[in-house]
Tab-separated table of C-alpha atoms in Angstrom:
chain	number	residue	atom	x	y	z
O	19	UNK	CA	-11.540	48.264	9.378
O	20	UNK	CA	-11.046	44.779	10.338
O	21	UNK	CA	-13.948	42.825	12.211
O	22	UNK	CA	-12.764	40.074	14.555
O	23	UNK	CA	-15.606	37.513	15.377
O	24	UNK	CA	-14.687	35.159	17.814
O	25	UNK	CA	-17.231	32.260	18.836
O	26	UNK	CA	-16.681	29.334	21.023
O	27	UNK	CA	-16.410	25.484	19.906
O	28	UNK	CA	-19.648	25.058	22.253
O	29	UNK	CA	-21.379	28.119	21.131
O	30	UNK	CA	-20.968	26.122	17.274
O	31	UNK	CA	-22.063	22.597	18.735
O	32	UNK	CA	-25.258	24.556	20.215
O	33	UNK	CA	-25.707	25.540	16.760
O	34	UNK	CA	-25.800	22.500	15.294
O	35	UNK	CA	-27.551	20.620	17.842
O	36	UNK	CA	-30.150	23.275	17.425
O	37	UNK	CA	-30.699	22.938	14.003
O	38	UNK	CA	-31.780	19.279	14.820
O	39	UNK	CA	-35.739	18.439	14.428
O	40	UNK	CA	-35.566	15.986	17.400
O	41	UNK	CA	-33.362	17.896	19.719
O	42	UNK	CA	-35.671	19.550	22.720
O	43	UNK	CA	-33.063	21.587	24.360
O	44	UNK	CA	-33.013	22.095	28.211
O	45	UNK	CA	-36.205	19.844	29.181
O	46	UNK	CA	-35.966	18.095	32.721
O	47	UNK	CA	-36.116	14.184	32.327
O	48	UNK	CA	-39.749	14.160	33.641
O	49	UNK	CA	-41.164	16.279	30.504
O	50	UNK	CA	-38.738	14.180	27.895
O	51	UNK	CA	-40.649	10.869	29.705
O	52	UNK	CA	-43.917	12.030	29.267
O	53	UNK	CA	-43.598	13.326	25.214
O	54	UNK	CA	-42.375	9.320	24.750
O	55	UNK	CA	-45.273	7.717	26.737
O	56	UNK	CA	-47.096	5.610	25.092
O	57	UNK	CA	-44.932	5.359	22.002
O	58	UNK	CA	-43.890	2.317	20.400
O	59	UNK	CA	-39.871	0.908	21.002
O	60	UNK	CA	-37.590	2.974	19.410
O	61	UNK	CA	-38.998	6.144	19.345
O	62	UNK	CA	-36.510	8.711	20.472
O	63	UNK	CA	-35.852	12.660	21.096
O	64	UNK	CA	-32.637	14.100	22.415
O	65	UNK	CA	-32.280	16.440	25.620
O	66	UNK	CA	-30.081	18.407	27.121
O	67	UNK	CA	-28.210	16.842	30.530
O	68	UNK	CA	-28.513	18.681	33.177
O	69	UNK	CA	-26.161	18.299	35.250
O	70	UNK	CA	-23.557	19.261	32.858
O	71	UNK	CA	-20.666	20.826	33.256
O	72	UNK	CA	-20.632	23.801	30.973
O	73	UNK	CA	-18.731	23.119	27.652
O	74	UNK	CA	-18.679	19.332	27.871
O	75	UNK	CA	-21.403	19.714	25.255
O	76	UNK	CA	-23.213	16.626	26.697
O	77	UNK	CA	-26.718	15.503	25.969
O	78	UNK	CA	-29.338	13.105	26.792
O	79	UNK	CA	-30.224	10.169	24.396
O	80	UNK	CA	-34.058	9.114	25.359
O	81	UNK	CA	-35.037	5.937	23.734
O	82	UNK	CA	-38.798	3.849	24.200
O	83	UNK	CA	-37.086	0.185	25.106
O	84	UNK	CA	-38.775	-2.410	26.169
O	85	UNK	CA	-42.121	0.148	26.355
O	86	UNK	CA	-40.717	2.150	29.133
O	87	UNK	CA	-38.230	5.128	28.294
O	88	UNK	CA	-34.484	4.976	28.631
O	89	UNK	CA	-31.787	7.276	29.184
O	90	UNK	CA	-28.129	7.258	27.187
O	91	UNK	CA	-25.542	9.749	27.437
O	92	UNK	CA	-24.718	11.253	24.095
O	93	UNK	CA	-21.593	13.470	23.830
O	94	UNK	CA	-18.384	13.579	22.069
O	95	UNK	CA	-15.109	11.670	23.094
O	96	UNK	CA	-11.638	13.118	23.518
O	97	UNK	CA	-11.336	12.623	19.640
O	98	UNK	CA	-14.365	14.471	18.351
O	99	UNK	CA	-16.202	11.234	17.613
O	100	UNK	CA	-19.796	11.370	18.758
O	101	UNK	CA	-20.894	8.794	21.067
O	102	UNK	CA	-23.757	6.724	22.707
O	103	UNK	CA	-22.636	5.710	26.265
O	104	UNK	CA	-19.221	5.964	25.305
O	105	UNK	CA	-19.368	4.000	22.167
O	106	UNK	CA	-19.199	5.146	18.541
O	107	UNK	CA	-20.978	1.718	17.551
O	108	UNK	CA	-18.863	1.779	14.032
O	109	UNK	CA	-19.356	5.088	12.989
O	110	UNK	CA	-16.962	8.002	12.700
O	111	UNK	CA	-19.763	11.071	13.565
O	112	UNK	CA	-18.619	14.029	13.574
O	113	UNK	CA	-21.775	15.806	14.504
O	114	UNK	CA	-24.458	14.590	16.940
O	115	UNK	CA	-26.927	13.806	13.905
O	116	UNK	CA	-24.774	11.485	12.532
O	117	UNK	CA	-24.579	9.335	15.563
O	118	UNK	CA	-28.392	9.226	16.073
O	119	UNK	CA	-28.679	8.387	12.689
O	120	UNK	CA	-26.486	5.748	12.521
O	121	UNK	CA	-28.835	3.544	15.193
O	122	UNK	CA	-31.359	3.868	12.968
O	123	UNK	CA	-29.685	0.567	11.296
O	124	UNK	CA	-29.517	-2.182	12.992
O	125	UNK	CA	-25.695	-1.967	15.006
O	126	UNK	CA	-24.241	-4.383	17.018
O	127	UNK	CA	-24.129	-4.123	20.693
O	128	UNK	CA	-27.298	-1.831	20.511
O	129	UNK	CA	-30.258	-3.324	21.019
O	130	UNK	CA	-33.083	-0.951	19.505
O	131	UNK	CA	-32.924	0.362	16.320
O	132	UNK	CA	-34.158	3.864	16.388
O	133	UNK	CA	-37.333	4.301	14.351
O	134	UNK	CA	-39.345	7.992	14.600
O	135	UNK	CA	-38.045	10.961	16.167
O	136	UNK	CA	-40.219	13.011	18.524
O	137	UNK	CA	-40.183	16.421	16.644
O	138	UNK	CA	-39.611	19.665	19.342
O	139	UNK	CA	-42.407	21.993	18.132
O	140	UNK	CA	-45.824	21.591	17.681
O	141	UNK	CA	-46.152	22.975	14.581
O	142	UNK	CA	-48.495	21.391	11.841
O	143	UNK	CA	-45.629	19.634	9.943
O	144	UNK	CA	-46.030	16.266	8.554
O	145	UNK	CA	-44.253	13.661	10.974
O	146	UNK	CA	-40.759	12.944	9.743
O	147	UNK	CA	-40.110	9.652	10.004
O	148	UNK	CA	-36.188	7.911	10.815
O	149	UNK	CA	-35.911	6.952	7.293
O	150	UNK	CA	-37.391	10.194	6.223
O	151	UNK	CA	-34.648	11.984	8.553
O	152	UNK	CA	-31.824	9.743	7.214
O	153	UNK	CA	-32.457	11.007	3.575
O	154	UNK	CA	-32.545	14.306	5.120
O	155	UNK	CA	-28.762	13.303	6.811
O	156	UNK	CA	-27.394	12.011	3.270
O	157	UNK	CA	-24.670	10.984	4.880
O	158	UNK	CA	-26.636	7.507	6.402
O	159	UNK	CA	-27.379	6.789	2.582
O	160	UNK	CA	-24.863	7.386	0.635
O	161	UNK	CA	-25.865	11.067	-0.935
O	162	UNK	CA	-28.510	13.071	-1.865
O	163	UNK	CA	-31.653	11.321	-3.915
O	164	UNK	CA	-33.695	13.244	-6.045
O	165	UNK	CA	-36.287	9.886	-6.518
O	166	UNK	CA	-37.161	10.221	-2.981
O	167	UNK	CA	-40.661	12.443	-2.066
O	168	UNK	CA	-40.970	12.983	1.728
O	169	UNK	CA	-43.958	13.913	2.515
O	170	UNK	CA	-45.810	11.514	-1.034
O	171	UNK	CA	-48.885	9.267	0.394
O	172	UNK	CA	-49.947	6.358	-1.508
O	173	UNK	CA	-52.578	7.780	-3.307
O	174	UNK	CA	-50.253	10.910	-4.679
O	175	UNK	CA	-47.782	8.299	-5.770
O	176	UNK	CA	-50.350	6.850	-7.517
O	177	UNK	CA	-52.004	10.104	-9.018
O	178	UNK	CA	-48.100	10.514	-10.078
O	179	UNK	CA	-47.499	7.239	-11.797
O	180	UNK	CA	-50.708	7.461	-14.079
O	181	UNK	CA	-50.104	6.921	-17.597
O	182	UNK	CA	-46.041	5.975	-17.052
O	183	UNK	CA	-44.449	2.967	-18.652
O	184	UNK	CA	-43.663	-0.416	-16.728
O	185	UNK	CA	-40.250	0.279	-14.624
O	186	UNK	CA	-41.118	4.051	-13.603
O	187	UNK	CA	-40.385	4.464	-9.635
O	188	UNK	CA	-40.146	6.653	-6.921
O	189	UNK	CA	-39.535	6.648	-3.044
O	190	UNK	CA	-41.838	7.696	-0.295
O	191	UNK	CA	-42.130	7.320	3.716
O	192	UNK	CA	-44.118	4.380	4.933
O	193	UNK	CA	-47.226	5.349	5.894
O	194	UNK	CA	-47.056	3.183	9.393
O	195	UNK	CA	-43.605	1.532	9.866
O	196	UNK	CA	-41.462	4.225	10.427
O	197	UNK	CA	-38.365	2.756	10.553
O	198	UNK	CA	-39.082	1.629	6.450
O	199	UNK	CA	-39.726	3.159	2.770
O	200	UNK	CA	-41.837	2.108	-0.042
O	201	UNK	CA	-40.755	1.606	-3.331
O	202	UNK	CA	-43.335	2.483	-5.982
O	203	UNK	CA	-43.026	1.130	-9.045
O	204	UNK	CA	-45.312	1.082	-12.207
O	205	UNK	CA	-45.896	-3.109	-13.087
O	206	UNK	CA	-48.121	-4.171	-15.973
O	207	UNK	CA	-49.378	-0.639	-16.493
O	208	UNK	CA	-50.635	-0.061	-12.698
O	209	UNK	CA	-48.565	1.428	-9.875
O	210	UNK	CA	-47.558	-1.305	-6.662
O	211	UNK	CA	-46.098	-0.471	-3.540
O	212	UNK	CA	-43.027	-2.500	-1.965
O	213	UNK	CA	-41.387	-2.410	1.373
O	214	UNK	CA	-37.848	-1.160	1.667
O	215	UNK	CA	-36.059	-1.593	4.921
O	216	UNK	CA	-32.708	-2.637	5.897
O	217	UNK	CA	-32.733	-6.382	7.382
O	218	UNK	CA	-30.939	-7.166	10.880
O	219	UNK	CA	-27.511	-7.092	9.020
O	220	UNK	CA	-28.267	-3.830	8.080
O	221	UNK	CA	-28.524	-4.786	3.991
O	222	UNK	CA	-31.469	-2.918	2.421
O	223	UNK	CA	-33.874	-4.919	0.875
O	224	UNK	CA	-37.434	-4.923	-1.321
O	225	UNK	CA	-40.038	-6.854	0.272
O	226	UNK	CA	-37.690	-8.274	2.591
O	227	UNK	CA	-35.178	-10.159	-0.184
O	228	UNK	CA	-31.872	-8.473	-1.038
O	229	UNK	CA	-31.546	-10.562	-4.379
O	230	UNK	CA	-28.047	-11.219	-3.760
O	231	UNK	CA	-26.902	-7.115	-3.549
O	232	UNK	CA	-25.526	-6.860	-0.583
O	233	UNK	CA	-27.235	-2.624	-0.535
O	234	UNK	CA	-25.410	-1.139	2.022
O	235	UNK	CA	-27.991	1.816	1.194
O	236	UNK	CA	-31.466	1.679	-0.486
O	237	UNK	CA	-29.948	3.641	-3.540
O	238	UNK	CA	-27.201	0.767	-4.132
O	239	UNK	CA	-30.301	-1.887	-3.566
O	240	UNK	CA	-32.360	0.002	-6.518
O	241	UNK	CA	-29.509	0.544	-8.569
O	242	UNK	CA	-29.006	-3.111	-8.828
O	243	UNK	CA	-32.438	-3.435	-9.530
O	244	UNK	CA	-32.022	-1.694	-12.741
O	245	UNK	CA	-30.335	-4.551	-14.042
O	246	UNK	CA	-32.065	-8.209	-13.898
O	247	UNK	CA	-31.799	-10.262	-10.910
O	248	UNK	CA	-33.463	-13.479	-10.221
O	249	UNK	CA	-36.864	-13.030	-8.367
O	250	UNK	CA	-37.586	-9.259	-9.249
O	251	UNK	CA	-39.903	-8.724	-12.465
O	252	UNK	CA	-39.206	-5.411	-13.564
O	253	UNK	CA	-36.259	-3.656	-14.249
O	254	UNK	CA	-36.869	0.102	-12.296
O	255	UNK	CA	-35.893	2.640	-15.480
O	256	UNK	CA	-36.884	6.063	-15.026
O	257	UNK	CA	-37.072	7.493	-11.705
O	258	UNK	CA	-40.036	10.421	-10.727
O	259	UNK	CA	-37.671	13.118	-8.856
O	260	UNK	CA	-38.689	15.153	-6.516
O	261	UNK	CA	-38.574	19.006	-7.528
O	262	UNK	CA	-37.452	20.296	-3.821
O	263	UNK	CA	-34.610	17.993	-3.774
O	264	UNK	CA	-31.889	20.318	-2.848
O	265	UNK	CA	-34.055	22.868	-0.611
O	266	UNK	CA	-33.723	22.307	2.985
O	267	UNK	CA	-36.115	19.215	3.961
O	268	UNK	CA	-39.143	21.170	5.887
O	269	UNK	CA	-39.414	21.308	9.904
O	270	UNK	CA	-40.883	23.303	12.666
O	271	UNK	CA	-38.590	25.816	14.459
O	272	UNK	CA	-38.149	24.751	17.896
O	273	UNK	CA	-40.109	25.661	21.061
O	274	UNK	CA	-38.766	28.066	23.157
O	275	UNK	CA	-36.910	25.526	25.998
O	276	UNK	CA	-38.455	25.679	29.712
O	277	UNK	CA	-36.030	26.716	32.665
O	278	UNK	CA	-34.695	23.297	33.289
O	279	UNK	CA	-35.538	21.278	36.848
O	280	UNK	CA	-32.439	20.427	38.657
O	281	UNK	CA	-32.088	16.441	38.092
O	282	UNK	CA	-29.580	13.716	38.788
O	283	UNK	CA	-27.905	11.797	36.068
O	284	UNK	CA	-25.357	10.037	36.500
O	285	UNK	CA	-23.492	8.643	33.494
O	286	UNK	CA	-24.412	4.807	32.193
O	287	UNK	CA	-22.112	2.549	33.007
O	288	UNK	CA	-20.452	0.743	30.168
O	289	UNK	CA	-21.726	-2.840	29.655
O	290	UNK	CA	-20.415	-5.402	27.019
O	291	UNK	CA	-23.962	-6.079	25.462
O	292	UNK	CA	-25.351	-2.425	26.802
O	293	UNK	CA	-29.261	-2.685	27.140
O	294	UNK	CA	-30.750	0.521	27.461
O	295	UNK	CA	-30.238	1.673	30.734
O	296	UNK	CA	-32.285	3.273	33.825
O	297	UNK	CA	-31.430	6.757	35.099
C-alpha cells in the first residue's frame, strides 16, 4: 500500500508560524493595539493581515515606536527571504522567526530594536524575554548554549554558585531590560552579576566594554573572556550548564484565534530611512 500525503507550501508556513510564541494568528489590528498599550518601545507580537490574499503567507509586524504601536508588513519575497516592509535588513531568513529575530540587534535602516515579545496565551509561563527567545532561535547566536538558564533569577544563580571557585559562570535573562543578559560569574569567592547586551554596532559586550573582541554573539564575547584581556579580572573557566539544554525551550500553546474583523491595510511604503509606519 502506498500512502501519498500531499500538503501545501502555505499549509507548512502556517505550521511554522504557529509554532511561534509571539505569533497571535488572525487578531483584527484593534485587539493587536490594545495587548501593546502601555508597553515600553520595542515590544512586539506578530498578526495575521487581513486582507490577504490567500497563500501570499503575509503577516503583520506590530512594533511599540515612539510609545504608540506600529504596523510593518512581514512576508516573504519572490526569493524565499523573509522580510520587514520589503527589506531583509542583512539577513538571509528563511523562516519568519529568523527575521524577527534578527531586529532584535541593532540593524541599520531600522530604527527600534525589538526587545520582549508579547506571548499569545495566557498561560502561567515565565515571560520570555528577546534575548531569552534568541537563545531559543540559535541561529541569532551562533548555536546552542548549554551555560545559558532561561528562566534562573538572581538569587537561584546565586544559590547555584555557592561554594564554586573564582571564574565559574553562567547566563540568565535580565530581570528588567529585556532586550539584555547577565553574566554571573563567581569573583573573590562571591557570585556578581554583569550586563551583557549587544552595543549599537551590534558587538556584544560585558558591562558595556567589548575589550577589543569584536563578539558578534555573546558566546564569542565570553569565549574571549576565557583568556586575559585588559580591563576584565577574571578569566570565566567552568561554565554551570543548564540540564534542559536540548529539550524544547517551554511556552504556552496558543489561544484559540477570534473570527477576524474585516480591516484595511494597505502595504508600507518603502522609505530610505523607514520609521515605523502608521496603518
Amino acid at each position: 500500500i502506498i500512502v501519498v500525503i500531499v500538503c501545501s507550501a502555505n499549509s507548512i508556513v502556517q505550521t511554522e508560524a504557529m509554532s511561534v510564541p509571539y505569533d497571535h494568528g488572525a487578531i483584527a489590528k484593534p485587539q493587536g493595539d490594545a495587548l501593546l498599550a502601555g508597553k515600553p518601545d520595542g515590544t512586539y507580537l506578530v498578526r495575521d493581515k487581513a486582507d490577504a490574499d490567500p497563500g501570499t503567507n503575509s503577516h503583520i509586524l506590530s512594533v511599540v515606536f515612539k510609545g504608540k504601536a506600529t504596523s510593518h508588513l512581514l512576508k516573504p519575497n519572490a526569493d524565499g527571504v523573509w522580510c520587514i516592509n520589503g527589506k531583509s535588513f542583512g539577513a538571509d531568513s528563511k523562516t519568519m522567526d529568523e527575521a524577527v529575530q534578527n531586529l532584535t540587534s541593532p540593524r541599520k535602516g531600522w530604527p527600534v530594536v525589538l526587545t520582549a515579545p508579547v506571548l499569545s496565551s495566557k498561560g502561567g509561563a515565565p515571560p520570555i524575554t528577546a534575548a531569552s527567545a534568541a537563545f531559543a532561535a540559535s541561529a541569532s547566536l551562533g548555536g546552542t548554549c548549554d551555560y545559558f538558564h532561561p528562566e534562573a533569577t538572581e538569587a537561584q544563580a546565586k544559590k547555584m554558585m555557592a561554594g564554586k571557585e573564582d571564574g565559574t559562570y553562567l547566563v540568565r535573562p535580565h530581570s528588567s531590560d529585556p532586550a539584555g543578559l547577565i553574566l554571573s560569574v563567581v569573583y573573590k569567592g562571591k557570585a556578581t552579576s554583569h550586563l551583557l547586551k549587544p552595543n549599537a554596532e551590534g558587538v556584544w559586550c560585558v558591562n558595556k566594554k567589548d575589550f577589543g573582541l569584536n563578539g558578534q554573539t555573546y558566546q564569542q564575547t565570553l569565549d574571549g573572556l576565557k583568556a586575559p584581556v585588559s580591563g576584565w579580572p577574571c578569566l570565566l573557566k567552568e561554565a554551570i550548564t543548564n540540564s534542559a539544554v536540548g529539550k524544547p525551550v517551554p511556552v504556552p500553546a496558543p489561544a484559540p484565534a477570534p473570527e477576524p474583523e474585516p480591516e484595511p491595510e494597505p502595504e508600507p511604503e518603502p522609505e530610505p530611512e523607514p520609521e515605523p509606519e502608521p496603518e
